[in-house]
Short mmCIF file of C-alpha atoms in Angstrom, two decimals:
data_model
loop_
_atom_site.label_atom_id
_atom_site.label_comp_id
_atom_site.label_asym_id
_atom_site.label_seq_id
_atom_site.Cartn_x
_atom_site.Cartn_y
_atom_site.Cartn_z
CA MET Z 971 -3.25 -11.14 -50.17
CA SER Z 972 -3.29 -14.86 -51.93
CA GLN Z 973 -7.23 -16.20 -51.18
CA ASN Z 974 -7.96 -20.02 -50.06
CA VAL Z 975 -9.03 -22.13 -52.88
CA PHE Z 976 -10.11 -25.23 -51.48
CA VAL Z 977 -9.52 -27.69 -54.54
CA LEU Z 978 -12.02 -31.23 -54.73
CA GLY Z 979 -9.55 -34.13 -55.67
CA MET Z 980 -6.60 -31.99 -56.50
CA ASP Z 981 -3.90 -33.84 -58.27
CA GLU Z 982 0.20 -33.25 -58.90
CA HIS Z 983 -0.26 -32.89 -62.51
CA ASN Z 984 -2.94 -30.49 -62.12
CA ARG Z 985 -1.47 -29.02 -58.65
CA GLU Z 986 2.15 -27.63 -61.28
CA SER Z 987 -1.18 -25.70 -63.68
CA LEU Z 988 -2.51 -23.84 -61.09
CA LYS Z 989 0.10 -22.92 -59.66
CA GLU Z 990 0.83 -21.06 -62.35
CA ILE Z 991 -2.57 -18.56 -61.34
CA PRO Z 992 -1.56 -15.45 -59.27
CA GLY Z 993 -3.71 -14.54 -56.25
CA ALA Z 994 -4.66 -17.69 -54.92
CA ARG Z 995 -3.47 -20.49 -52.71
CA PHE Z 996 -4.92 -23.70 -53.71
CA LEU Z 997 -5.83 -26.86 -50.75
CA GLN Z 998 -6.18 -29.71 -52.05
CA LEU Z 999 -10.19 -31.54 -50.27
CA LEU Z 1000 -9.81 -35.05 -50.14
CA SER Z 1001 -6.94 -37.07 -52.48
CA MET Z 1002 -7.83 -38.04 -55.81
CA GLU Z 1003 -7.72 -41.49 -54.88
CA ARG Z 1004 -10.09 -40.42 -52.38
CA VAL Z 1005 -13.04 -39.10 -54.07
CA ARG Z 1006 -12.25 -41.72 -57.05
CA LYS Z 1007 -13.33 -44.46 -54.52
CA ARG Z 1008 -17.38 -43.22 -55.20
CA ASP Z 1009 -18.29 -45.62 -52.36
CA ASP Z 1010 -20.37 -43.20 -50.30
CA MET Z 1011 -21.39 -39.92 -51.08
CA GLU Z 1012 -22.83 -39.02 -47.39
CA ALA Z 1013 -18.53 -40.12 -45.65
CA LEU Z 1014 -16.94 -38.51 -48.79
CA LEU Z 1015 -19.18 -35.13 -47.72
CA ASP Z 1016 -18.60 -35.22 -44.39
CA GLU Z 1017 -14.86 -35.69 -44.99
CA ALA Z 1018 -14.57 -32.65 -46.91
CA ARG Z 1019 -16.74 -30.85 -44.11
CA ALA Z 1020 -14.18 -32.30 -41.47
CA VAL Z 1021 -11.79 -30.31 -43.43
CA LEU Z 1022 -12.85 -27.29 -43.65
CA ASP Z 1023 -13.83 -27.05 -40.65
CA ALA Z 1024 -11.06 -27.96 -38.73
CA PHE Z 1025 -8.71 -25.16 -41.83
CA ASP Z 1026 -7.64 -21.60 -39.90
CA GLY Z 1027 -8.70 -19.14 -42.26
CA PRO Z 1028 -11.43 -18.24 -43.87
CA VAL Z 1029 -12.73 -20.73 -46.86
CA ASP Z 1030 -12.75 -18.57 -50.09
CA ALA Z 1031 -13.80 -21.07 -52.45
CA ILE Z 1032 -14.33 -24.36 -53.30
CA MET Z 1033 -14.06 -26.28 -56.58
CA GLY Z 1034 -12.99 -28.75 -58.58
CA TYR Z 1035 -12.41 -30.25 -62.59
CA TRP Z 1036 -13.48 -34.28 -62.09
CA ASP Z 1037 -16.42 -35.65 -63.31
CA PHE Z 1038 -18.65 -37.75 -60.94
CA PRO Z 1039 -18.15 -37.43 -57.98
CA VAL Z 1040 -16.55 -34.14 -57.75
CA SER Z 1041 -19.33 -32.41 -60.12
CA THR Z 1042 -21.86 -32.87 -57.83
CA LEU Z 1043 -20.40 -32.49 -54.46
CA VAL Z 1044 -18.80 -28.96 -54.75
CA PRO Z 1045 -21.94 -27.41 -55.49
CA ILE Z 1046 -23.34 -29.02 -52.24
CA LEU Z 1047 -20.37 -28.23 -50.05
CA CYS Z 1048 -20.60 -24.63 -52.10
CA ALA Z 1049 -24.22 -23.98 -50.92
CA GLU Z 1050 -23.74 -25.20 -47.62
CA ARG Z 1051 -21.41 -21.92 -47.00
CA GLY Z 1052 -22.46 -19.78 -49.32
CA LEU Z 1053 -20.40 -19.44 -52.07
CA PRO Z 1054 -20.47 -19.31 -55.88
CA ALA Z 1055 -21.28 -22.67 -57.66
CA PRO Z 1056 -23.98 -24.20 -60.23
CA PRO Z 1057 -27.10 -25.22 -59.29
CA LEU Z 1058 -26.77 -28.70 -58.04
CA GLU Z 1059 -29.82 -29.60 -60.15
CA ALA Z 1060 -28.20 -28.02 -63.22
CA VAL Z 1061 -25.36 -30.56 -63.02
CA VAL Z 1062 -27.34 -33.19 -62.70
CA LYS Z 1063 -29.15 -32.74 -65.51
CA CYS Z 1064 -25.42 -33.05 -67.35
CA GLU Z 1065 -24.47 -35.84 -65.59
CA HIS Z 1066 -27.81 -38.01 -66.62
CA LYS Z 1067 -27.17 -38.60 -70.25
CA TYR Z 1068 -30.56 -39.29 -70.04
CA TRP Z 1069 -31.82 -35.93 -68.59
CA SER Z 1070 -29.02 -34.26 -70.46
CA ARG Z 1071 -30.67 -35.82 -73.63
CA LEU Z 1072 -34.42 -35.15 -73.13
CA GLU Z 1073 -33.39 -30.67 -71.78
CA GLN Z 1074 -30.95 -30.66 -75.53
CA ALA Z 1075 -34.07 -31.97 -77.25
CA GLU Z 1076 -35.63 -28.57 -76.52
CA VAL Z 1077 -33.77 -26.38 -77.80
CA ILE Z 1078 -31.46 -27.46 -80.81
CA GLU Z 1079 -32.31 -30.07 -83.20
CA GLU Z 1080 -28.01 -31.12 -83.72
CA LEU Z 1081 -29.12 -34.41 -81.86
CA PRO Z 1082 -28.60 -38.39 -83.10
CA GLY Z 1083 -31.54 -40.52 -82.15
CA PHE Z 1084 -31.05 -42.19 -78.06
CA ALA Z 1085 -33.60 -43.66 -75.96
CA ALA Z 1086 -33.30 -45.44 -72.01
CA ILE Z 1087 -33.38 -48.81 -72.41
CA PRO Z 1088 -33.82 -51.36 -70.25
CA PHE Z 1089 -31.97 -54.26 -69.47
CA ASP Z 1090 -34.18 -56.91 -70.49
CA ALA Z 1091 -34.62 -55.64 -74.00
CA GLU Z 1092 -33.96 -58.13 -76.61
CA ARG Z 1093 -33.26 -55.31 -79.50
CA PRO Z 1094 -33.69 -51.42 -79.60
CA PRO Z 1095 -36.89 -49.44 -80.21
CA ASP Z 1096 -38.07 -49.38 -83.96
CA HIS Z 1097 -37.68 -45.71 -84.12
CA MET Z 1098 -33.41 -46.55 -84.26
CA SER Z 1099 -30.72 -47.79 -86.11
CA TYR Z 1100 -27.73 -49.28 -86.54
CA PRO Z 1101 -24.98 -48.58 -85.60
CA MET Z 1102 -25.82 -47.56 -82.15
CA TRP Z 1103 -23.62 -47.01 -79.14
CA LEU Z 1104 -24.94 -48.36 -75.70
CA LYS Z 1105 -23.60 -47.07 -72.57
CA PRO Z 1106 -24.81 -46.69 -68.96
CA VAL Z 1107 -26.20 -42.85 -68.37
CA LYS Z 1108 -23.72 -42.17 -65.66
CA GLY Z 1109 -20.63 -43.86 -66.36
CA PHE Z 1110 -16.43 -42.48 -66.58
CA SER Z 1111 -14.93 -41.34 -70.05
CA SER Z 1112 -15.87 -44.28 -72.12
CA GLU Z 1113 -15.50 -47.25 -69.82
CA LEU Z 1114 -19.21 -49.63 -70.38
CA ALA Z 1115 -19.68 -47.55 -73.58
CA PHE Z 1116 -19.60 -50.26 -76.59
CA ARG Z 1117 -20.31 -49.57 -79.97
CA VAL Z 1118 -23.13 -52.45 -81.60
CA GLU Z 1119 -24.39 -53.26 -84.84
CA ASP Z 1120 -27.20 -56.11 -85.29
CA ASP Z 1121 -29.21 -57.51 -82.51
CA ASP Z 1122 -26.57 -59.86 -80.48
CA ALA Z 1123 -23.90 -57.15 -79.92
CA PHE Z 1124 -26.78 -55.52 -78.44
CA ARG Z 1125 -27.92 -58.40 -75.64
CA ASP Z 1126 -24.01 -58.67 -74.87
CA ALA Z 1127 -23.11 -55.15 -74.57
CA LEU Z 1128 -26.88 -54.73 -72.55
CA ALA Z 1129 -25.86 -57.57 -70.51
CA ARG Z 1130 -22.17 -56.25 -69.14
CA ILE Z 1131 -23.31 -52.89 -69.06
CA GLY Z 1132 -25.72 -54.25 -66.68
CA GLU Z 1133 -23.44 -56.11 -64.99
CA GLY Z 1134 -21.26 -52.95 -64.49
CA ALA Z 1135 -23.33 -49.86 -64.23
CA GLY Z 1136 -23.78 -50.16 -60.95
CA LYS Z 1137 -20.18 -48.87 -59.82
CA LEU Z 1138 -21.19 -45.33 -60.50
CA GLY Z 1139 -24.91 -45.95 -60.51
CA ALA Z 1140 -25.44 -46.67 -57.14
CA PRO Z 1141 -23.78 -43.92 -55.16
CA PHE Z 1142 -25.43 -41.60 -58.49
CA GLU Z 1143 -28.70 -42.98 -56.88
CA TRP Z 1144 -27.94 -41.03 -53.74
CA VAL Z 1145 -27.05 -37.95 -55.74
CA LEU Z 1146 -30.94 -38.03 -57.81
CA GLU Z 1147 -32.22 -38.36 -54.11
CA GLN Z 1148 -31.35 -34.60 -53.23
CA VAL Z 1149 -32.72 -33.20 -56.49
CA GLU Z 1150 -36.26 -32.76 -58.16
CA LEU Z 1151 -37.21 -35.31 -60.65
CA PRO Z 1152 -38.73 -35.68 -63.92
CA GLU Z 1153 -41.16 -38.64 -64.53
CA ALA Z 1154 -39.05 -40.36 -67.49
CA VAL Z 1155 -35.78 -39.53 -65.38
CA ALA Z 1156 -37.09 -41.01 -62.55
CA GLU Z 1157 -38.03 -44.22 -64.22
CA ALA Z 1158 -34.68 -45.43 -65.76
CA GLY Z 1159 -33.43 -44.73 -62.86
CA GLY Z 1160 -29.12 -44.25 -62.23
CA THR Z 1161 -28.25 -47.09 -63.23
CA ALA Z 1162 -29.91 -47.16 -66.52
CA CYS Z 1163 -28.80 -48.08 -70.03
CA LEU Z 1164 -28.57 -45.06 -72.32
CA ALA Z 1165 -27.93 -46.09 -76.65
CA GLU Z 1166 -27.38 -43.42 -78.98
CA GLU Z 1167 -27.50 -44.18 -82.94
CA GLU Z 1168 -24.00 -43.10 -84.27
CA VAL Z 1169 -22.62 -39.67 -85.30
CA THR Z 1170 -19.82 -39.82 -87.56
CA GLY Z 1171 -17.40 -37.39 -88.69
CA LEU Z 1172 -14.47 -35.09 -87.12
CA GLN Z 1173 -14.89 -34.08 -83.21
CA LEU Z 1174 -14.51 -31.42 -81.40
CA THR Z 1175 -15.34 -30.11 -78.14
CA VAL Z 1176 -16.03 -26.40 -76.67
CA GLU Z 1177 -15.03 -24.91 -73.60
CA GLY Z 1178 -17.26 -22.39 -71.73
CA TYR Z 1179 -18.09 -20.79 -69.16
CA VAL Z 1180 -21.51 -19.63 -67.70
CA TYR Z 1181 -21.40 -15.95 -65.10
CA GLN Z 1182 -24.10 -14.33 -64.21
CA GLY Z 1183 -26.51 -16.25 -66.11
CA ARG Z 1184 -24.80 -15.96 -69.28
CA PRO Z 1185 -22.72 -17.92 -71.09
CA HIS Z 1186 -18.98 -17.89 -72.80
CA ALA Z 1187 -17.66 -19.99 -75.64
CA TYR Z 1188 -13.81 -19.49 -74.91
CA GLY Z 1189 -12.03 -21.59 -76.62
CA VAL Z 1190 -12.42 -25.11 -78.77
CA VAL Z 1191 -10.51 -28.32 -78.99
CA ASP Z 1192 -10.14 -30.72 -81.90
CA SER Z 1193 -10.09 -34.86 -80.79
CA LEU Z 1194 -8.40 -36.91 -83.54
CA ASP Z 1195 -8.56 -40.69 -83.01
CA TYR Z 1196 -6.50 -43.08 -83.73
CA PRO Z 1197 -7.36 -44.69 -87.30
CA GLY Z 1198 -10.20 -47.21 -87.53
CA SER Z 1199 -10.53 -46.93 -83.93
CA PRO Z 1200 -12.71 -45.16 -81.47
CA SER Z 1201 -10.24 -44.06 -78.94
CA PHE Z 1202 -8.28 -40.40 -78.96
CA LEU Z 1203 -4.93 -40.66 -80.33
CA ARG Z 1204 -4.90 -36.67 -79.20
CA TYR Z 1205 -6.16 -33.85 -78.54
CA GLN Z 1206 -5.44 -30.15 -80.68
CA TYR Z 1207 -5.72 -26.57 -79.75
CA PRO Z 1208 -7.17 -24.50 -81.48
CA SER Z 1209 -9.31 -26.17 -83.81
CA GLU Z 1210 -7.98 -26.45 -87.03
CA LEU Z 1211 -11.95 -26.67 -88.50
CA PRO Z 1212 -14.15 -24.10 -90.62
CA GLY Z 1213 -15.50 -20.83 -88.92
CA HIS Z 1214 -18.69 -21.19 -89.63
CA VAL Z 1215 -18.61 -24.69 -88.12
CA LEU Z 1216 -16.60 -23.05 -84.74
CA ASN Z 1217 -19.58 -20.60 -84.77
CA ARG Z 1218 -22.02 -23.02 -85.25
CA VAL Z 1219 -20.59 -25.66 -82.20
CA ARG Z 1220 -20.21 -22.30 -80.24
CA ASP Z 1221 -24.15 -21.46 -80.69
CA VAL Z 1222 -25.82 -24.55 -79.79
CA ALA Z 1223 -23.29 -24.87 -76.37
CA CYS Z 1224 -25.10 -21.60 -75.25
CA ARG Z 1225 -28.47 -22.68 -76.32
CA VAL Z 1226 -27.86 -25.89 -73.76
CA VAL Z 1227 -26.28 -24.63 -71.58
CA THR Z 1228 -28.29 -21.86 -71.35
CA ARG Z 1229 -31.74 -24.49 -70.88
CA LEU Z 1230 -30.11 -26.77 -68.55
CA GLY Z 1231 -29.49 -24.13 -65.88
CA LEU Z 1232 -25.98 -23.93 -65.70
CA ASP Z 1233 -24.80 -20.82 -63.74
CA ASN Z 1234 -20.98 -19.53 -62.15
CA THR Z 1235 -19.14 -22.57 -63.34
CA THR Z 1236 -17.10 -23.90 -66.47
CA PHE Z 1237 -18.44 -26.46 -69.31
CA ASN Z 1238 -17.04 -28.30 -72.00
CA ILE Z 1239 -19.42 -29.94 -74.84
CA GLU Z 1240 -18.13 -32.53 -77.48
CA PHE Z 1241 -19.59 -32.27 -80.69
CA PHE Z 1242 -19.30 -34.24 -84.02
CA TRP Z 1243 -19.17 -32.20 -87.54
CA ASP Z 1244 -19.89 -34.47 -90.93
CA PRO Z 1245 -17.88 -32.37 -93.52
CA ASP Z 1246 -19.47 -34.04 -96.03
CA THR Z 1247 -23.59 -33.14 -94.97
CA ASP Z 1248 -22.04 -30.23 -92.56
CA GLU Z 1249 -24.21 -31.74 -90.26
CA VAL Z 1250 -23.47 -31.38 -86.77
CA ARG Z 1251 -24.26 -33.30 -83.55
CA LEU Z 1252 -24.12 -32.81 -80.20
CA LEU Z 1253 -22.71 -35.70 -78.35
CA GLU Z 1254 -22.44 -35.14 -74.47
CA VAL Z 1255 -22.24 -32.17 -71.98
CA ASN Z 1256 -20.18 -31.78 -69.06
CA PRO Z 1257 -20.72 -29.38 -66.43
CA ARG Z 1258 -16.46 -28.20 -66.01
CA HIS Z 1259 -14.16 -27.33 -67.79
CA SER Z 1260 -11.41 -30.18 -69.40
CA GLN Z 1261 -8.55 -30.58 -67.29
CA SER Z 1262 -7.22 -32.64 -70.25
CA HIS Z 1263 -7.00 -28.96 -71.91
CA ALA Z 1264 -5.19 -27.21 -69.07
CA ARG Z 1265 -1.61 -27.51 -70.49
CA LEU Z 1266 -2.62 -26.73 -74.43
CA MET Z 1267 -4.83 -23.65 -73.41
CA SER Z 1268 -0.68 -22.75 -71.07
CA PHE Z 1269 1.22 -22.95 -73.96
CA VAL Z 1270 -0.94 -21.78 -76.48
CA ASP Z 1271 -3.40 -18.85 -74.26
CA GLY Z 1272 -0.36 -18.68 -71.77
CA ARG Z 1273 -2.34 -19.69 -68.97
CA PRO Z 1274 -4.81 -23.23 -67.46
CA ASN Z 1275 -8.25 -23.53 -68.65
CA HIS Z 1276 -8.61 -24.31 -65.00
CA THR Z 1277 -7.81 -20.16 -64.68
CA TYR Z 1278 -11.49 -19.60 -65.95
CA ARG Z 1279 -13.24 -21.78 -62.46
CA VAL Z 1280 -10.51 -20.05 -60.06
CA ASP Z 1281 -12.28 -16.64 -60.63
CA LEU Z 1282 -15.84 -18.35 -60.86
CA ALA Z 1283 -14.90 -19.81 -57.69
CA LEU Z 1284 -14.37 -16.34 -56.27
CA GLY Z 1285 -17.24 -14.58 -57.43
CA ARG Z 1286 -15.32 -12.94 -60.23
CA GLU Z 1287 -15.98 -13.09 -63.88
CA PRO Z 1288 -13.61 -13.95 -66.30
CA GLU Z 1289 -10.70 -12.28 -68.67
CA LEU Z 1290 -11.01 -13.65 -71.71
CA GLU Z 1291 -7.45 -13.06 -72.94
CA GLN Z 1292 -5.98 -15.11 -75.60
CA GLY Z 1293 -3.12 -16.08 -77.68
CA GLY Z 1294 -0.45 -15.52 -75.24
CA GLY Z 1295 1.86 -18.04 -74.87
CA ASP Z 1296 4.78 -19.13 -76.41
CA TYR Z 1297 3.41 -21.75 -79.08
CA ALA Z 1298 0.83 -21.07 -81.78
CA VAL Z 1299 -0.68 -24.80 -81.16
CA ALA Z 1300 -0.67 -27.37 -78.94
CA ALA Z 1301 -1.51 -31.18 -78.48
CA LYS Z 1302 -2.09 -33.80 -75.82
CA TRP Z 1303 -0.93 -36.87 -77.13
CA PHE Z 1304 -2.24 -40.29 -75.68
CA LEU Z 1305 0.26 -43.66 -75.91
CA ARG Z 1306 -1.93 -46.35 -75.74
CA ARG Z 1307 -2.29 -50.08 -76.49
CA PHE Z 1308 -4.67 -52.31 -77.90
CA GLY Z 1309 -4.55 -54.98 -76.71
CA ASP Z 1310 -4.09 -56.89 -73.06
CA GLY Z 1311 -0.58 -57.11 -71.63
CA MET Z 1312 1.98 -57.08 -69.18
CA VAL Z 1313 4.38 -54.10 -68.56
CA ARG Z 1314 7.95 -55.41 -68.07
CA MET Z 1315 9.51 -51.64 -68.51
CA ALA Z 1316 8.28 -48.27 -68.27
CA PRO Z 1317 9.99 -45.13 -68.70
CA GLY Z 1318 11.03 -43.28 -65.14
CA GLU Z 1319 11.22 -39.84 -64.31
CA GLU Z 1320 14.51 -39.24 -65.72
CA ASP Z 1321 13.84 -40.67 -69.01
CA VAL Z 1322 10.99 -38.12 -68.74
CA ALA Z 1323 13.19 -35.12 -67.25
CA ARG Z 1324 15.71 -35.99 -70.26
CA MET Z 1325 12.82 -35.46 -72.98
CA GLU Z 1326 11.64 -32.41 -71.45
CA ARG Z 1327 15.01 -30.85 -71.65
CA ASP Z 1328 16.05 -31.90 -74.75
CA ILE Z 1329 12.81 -31.45 -76.89
CA PRO Z 1330 11.76 -28.34 -76.56
CA GLY Z 1331 7.85 -27.54 -75.72
CA THR Z 1332 7.05 -30.95 -74.21
CA SER Z 1333 6.22 -33.32 -71.26
CA ALA Z 1334 4.98 -36.25 -69.86
CA GLU Z 1335 2.72 -37.96 -67.58
CA ILE Z 1336 3.83 -42.34 -67.68
CA LEU Z 1337 -0.13 -43.98 -66.61
CA VAL Z 1338 1.78 -47.77 -65.95
CA GLU Z 1339 4.70 -49.17 -64.34
CA PRO Z 1340 6.97 -52.56 -64.23
CA GLY Z 1341 4.54 -55.08 -63.46
CA THR Z 1342 1.22 -53.28 -64.76
CA ARG Z 1343 -1.32 -56.14 -66.14
CA LEU Z 1344 -3.39 -54.01 -68.55
CA SER Z 1345 -6.52 -55.52 -68.16
CA GLU Z 1346 -6.42 -54.78 -64.11
CA MET Z 1347 -6.11 -50.58 -65.34
CA GLY Z 1348 -9.03 -49.32 -64.42
CA GLU Z 1349 -11.10 -45.90 -66.18
CA GLN Z 1350 -10.24 -47.00 -69.18
CA ASP Z 1351 -12.43 -47.11 -72.83
CA SER Z 1352 -13.84 -50.07 -73.91
CA TYR Z 1353 -11.29 -50.45 -76.75
CA SER Z 1354 -7.79 -49.92 -75.64
CA PHE Z 1355 -4.99 -49.01 -72.76
CA ALA Z 1356 -3.29 -45.72 -72.29
CA LEU Z 1357 0.11 -46.26 -71.53
CA ALA Z 1358 1.42 -42.49 -71.26
CA VAL Z 1359 0.05 -39.19 -72.15
CA VAL Z 1360 2.29 -35.90 -73.72
CA TYR Z 1361 2.11 -32.85 -74.39
CA THR Z 1362 3.56 -31.06 -77.44
CA GLY Z 1363 4.01 -27.29 -78.32
CA ALA Z 1364 5.16 -26.45 -81.83
CA ALA Z 1365 4.61 -23.66 -84.62
CA ASP Z 1366 1.69 -25.57 -86.37
CA ALA Z 1367 0.47 -29.27 -86.71
CA GLU Z 1368 3.56 -30.44 -88.04
CA GLY Z 1369 5.52 -29.67 -85.98
CA LEU Z 1370 3.15 -30.80 -83.25
CA GLN Z 1371 3.77 -34.47 -85.28
CA ARG Z 1372 7.35 -33.79 -85.56
CA ALA Z 1373 7.54 -33.66 -81.93
CA TYR Z 1374 5.66 -36.31 -80.37
CA GLU Z 1375 7.67 -38.93 -82.87
CA LEU Z 1376 10.69 -37.45 -80.86
CA CYS Z 1377 8.79 -37.80 -77.55
CA LEU Z 1378 8.34 -41.50 -78.59
CA ALA Z 1379 11.98 -42.52 -79.10
CA ARG Z 1380 12.45 -41.29 -75.39
CA LEU Z 1381 10.50 -43.17 -73.63
CA PRO Z 1382 11.03 -47.27 -73.44
CA PHE Z 1383 8.26 -49.24 -72.53
CA GLU Z 1384 8.42 -52.92 -73.22
CA ILE Z 1385 4.95 -55.05 -72.85
CA GLU Z 1386 5.15 -58.96 -72.76
CA GLU Z 1387 1.57 -60.44 -74.64
CA THR Z 1388 -1.01 -62.21 -72.88
CA GLY Z 1389 -3.39 -62.77 -75.28
CA ASP Z 1390 -4.21 -61.22 -79.32
CA ALA Z 1391 -2.91 -57.90 -78.58
CA ASP Z 1392 -1.19 -55.28 -81.41
CA GLN Z 1393 1.23 -52.50 -80.45
CA ALA Z 1394 0.65 -49.39 -79.05
#
């Protein structure tokens, strides 16, 4: 008999991936649009409780794969029903970027210089040097993250972050009230700013899980940027980096999640590796798997990474089975525009269906529609606008590139410039 697994913020794209997992019946627990409002945490909890209470059957598991607030609501709801989930405090340690850095510094050296920054600061602390990144202690993706090279840019970025940090910081404050905070974190609060010295090199992400206190790193994904830009061009799985690098980041990841107290959950941790110095630096810890990698792992491993989270939510240890998919490598590509514009034409469902039919091992999600003003789109990074994501599977990296180029020819966009804009 299938078990009832409620997914907080389940969207249609990931519903398709979840269907690949046998033995479970997946039910939506609030829509993605609802949880993305992040306006009132208590109201969100009450709405979720009402759905669960009204369900005519056993609630066997509750899970999610999105960042805040999903990542923090799931532990609360599971604790109320005695279901497996990570401790709320451990999740908050990951979600609060400054607290996370303080904990990381206790067990690893692979860190950039960092500091909490008051919004009236004129310059960074003396122990830090430019270039650096300023970001809210609670943010979404790369939103409100700014690279700065001097004091003028530092003050400008600080002002912009101060204006927007409350969007997530205010509801995050409610979560902070649910756990005991160390003094330094309590002083910073949920709307503070974090400065981190820039790290350079090749970016990669370790995916893993913790079951009954034992961490396992099951995959590494490469993240490649557009040339000359911090915006992602593609994620590629599995990583092509040297074995000693992969072993090191796996080891660091497992030490960090143990220190943070994560358990009964998946995680993903982002790193940079500098091939010139062989230095590794940890960028960010996320107390969830990356839904962006789900289709890549289906292509290569024959099942999405959602599988690991479903097993953990049902209280069982995941089975590590890899390499059983149809392709040796897979990529998720981001088609972007580096400036504002008005969308006049975008691919429709028939365009995408035709592309997927004619080019094996591909699929796409169109993120804009005619009439979209790019600067009015939400949840974008600070430097570009995503028009579409394209998935490709192939025998090698060259095959991924060829498939992507063929896909672009099948996806017609027309964007009217509204200012200084480079073409995607």
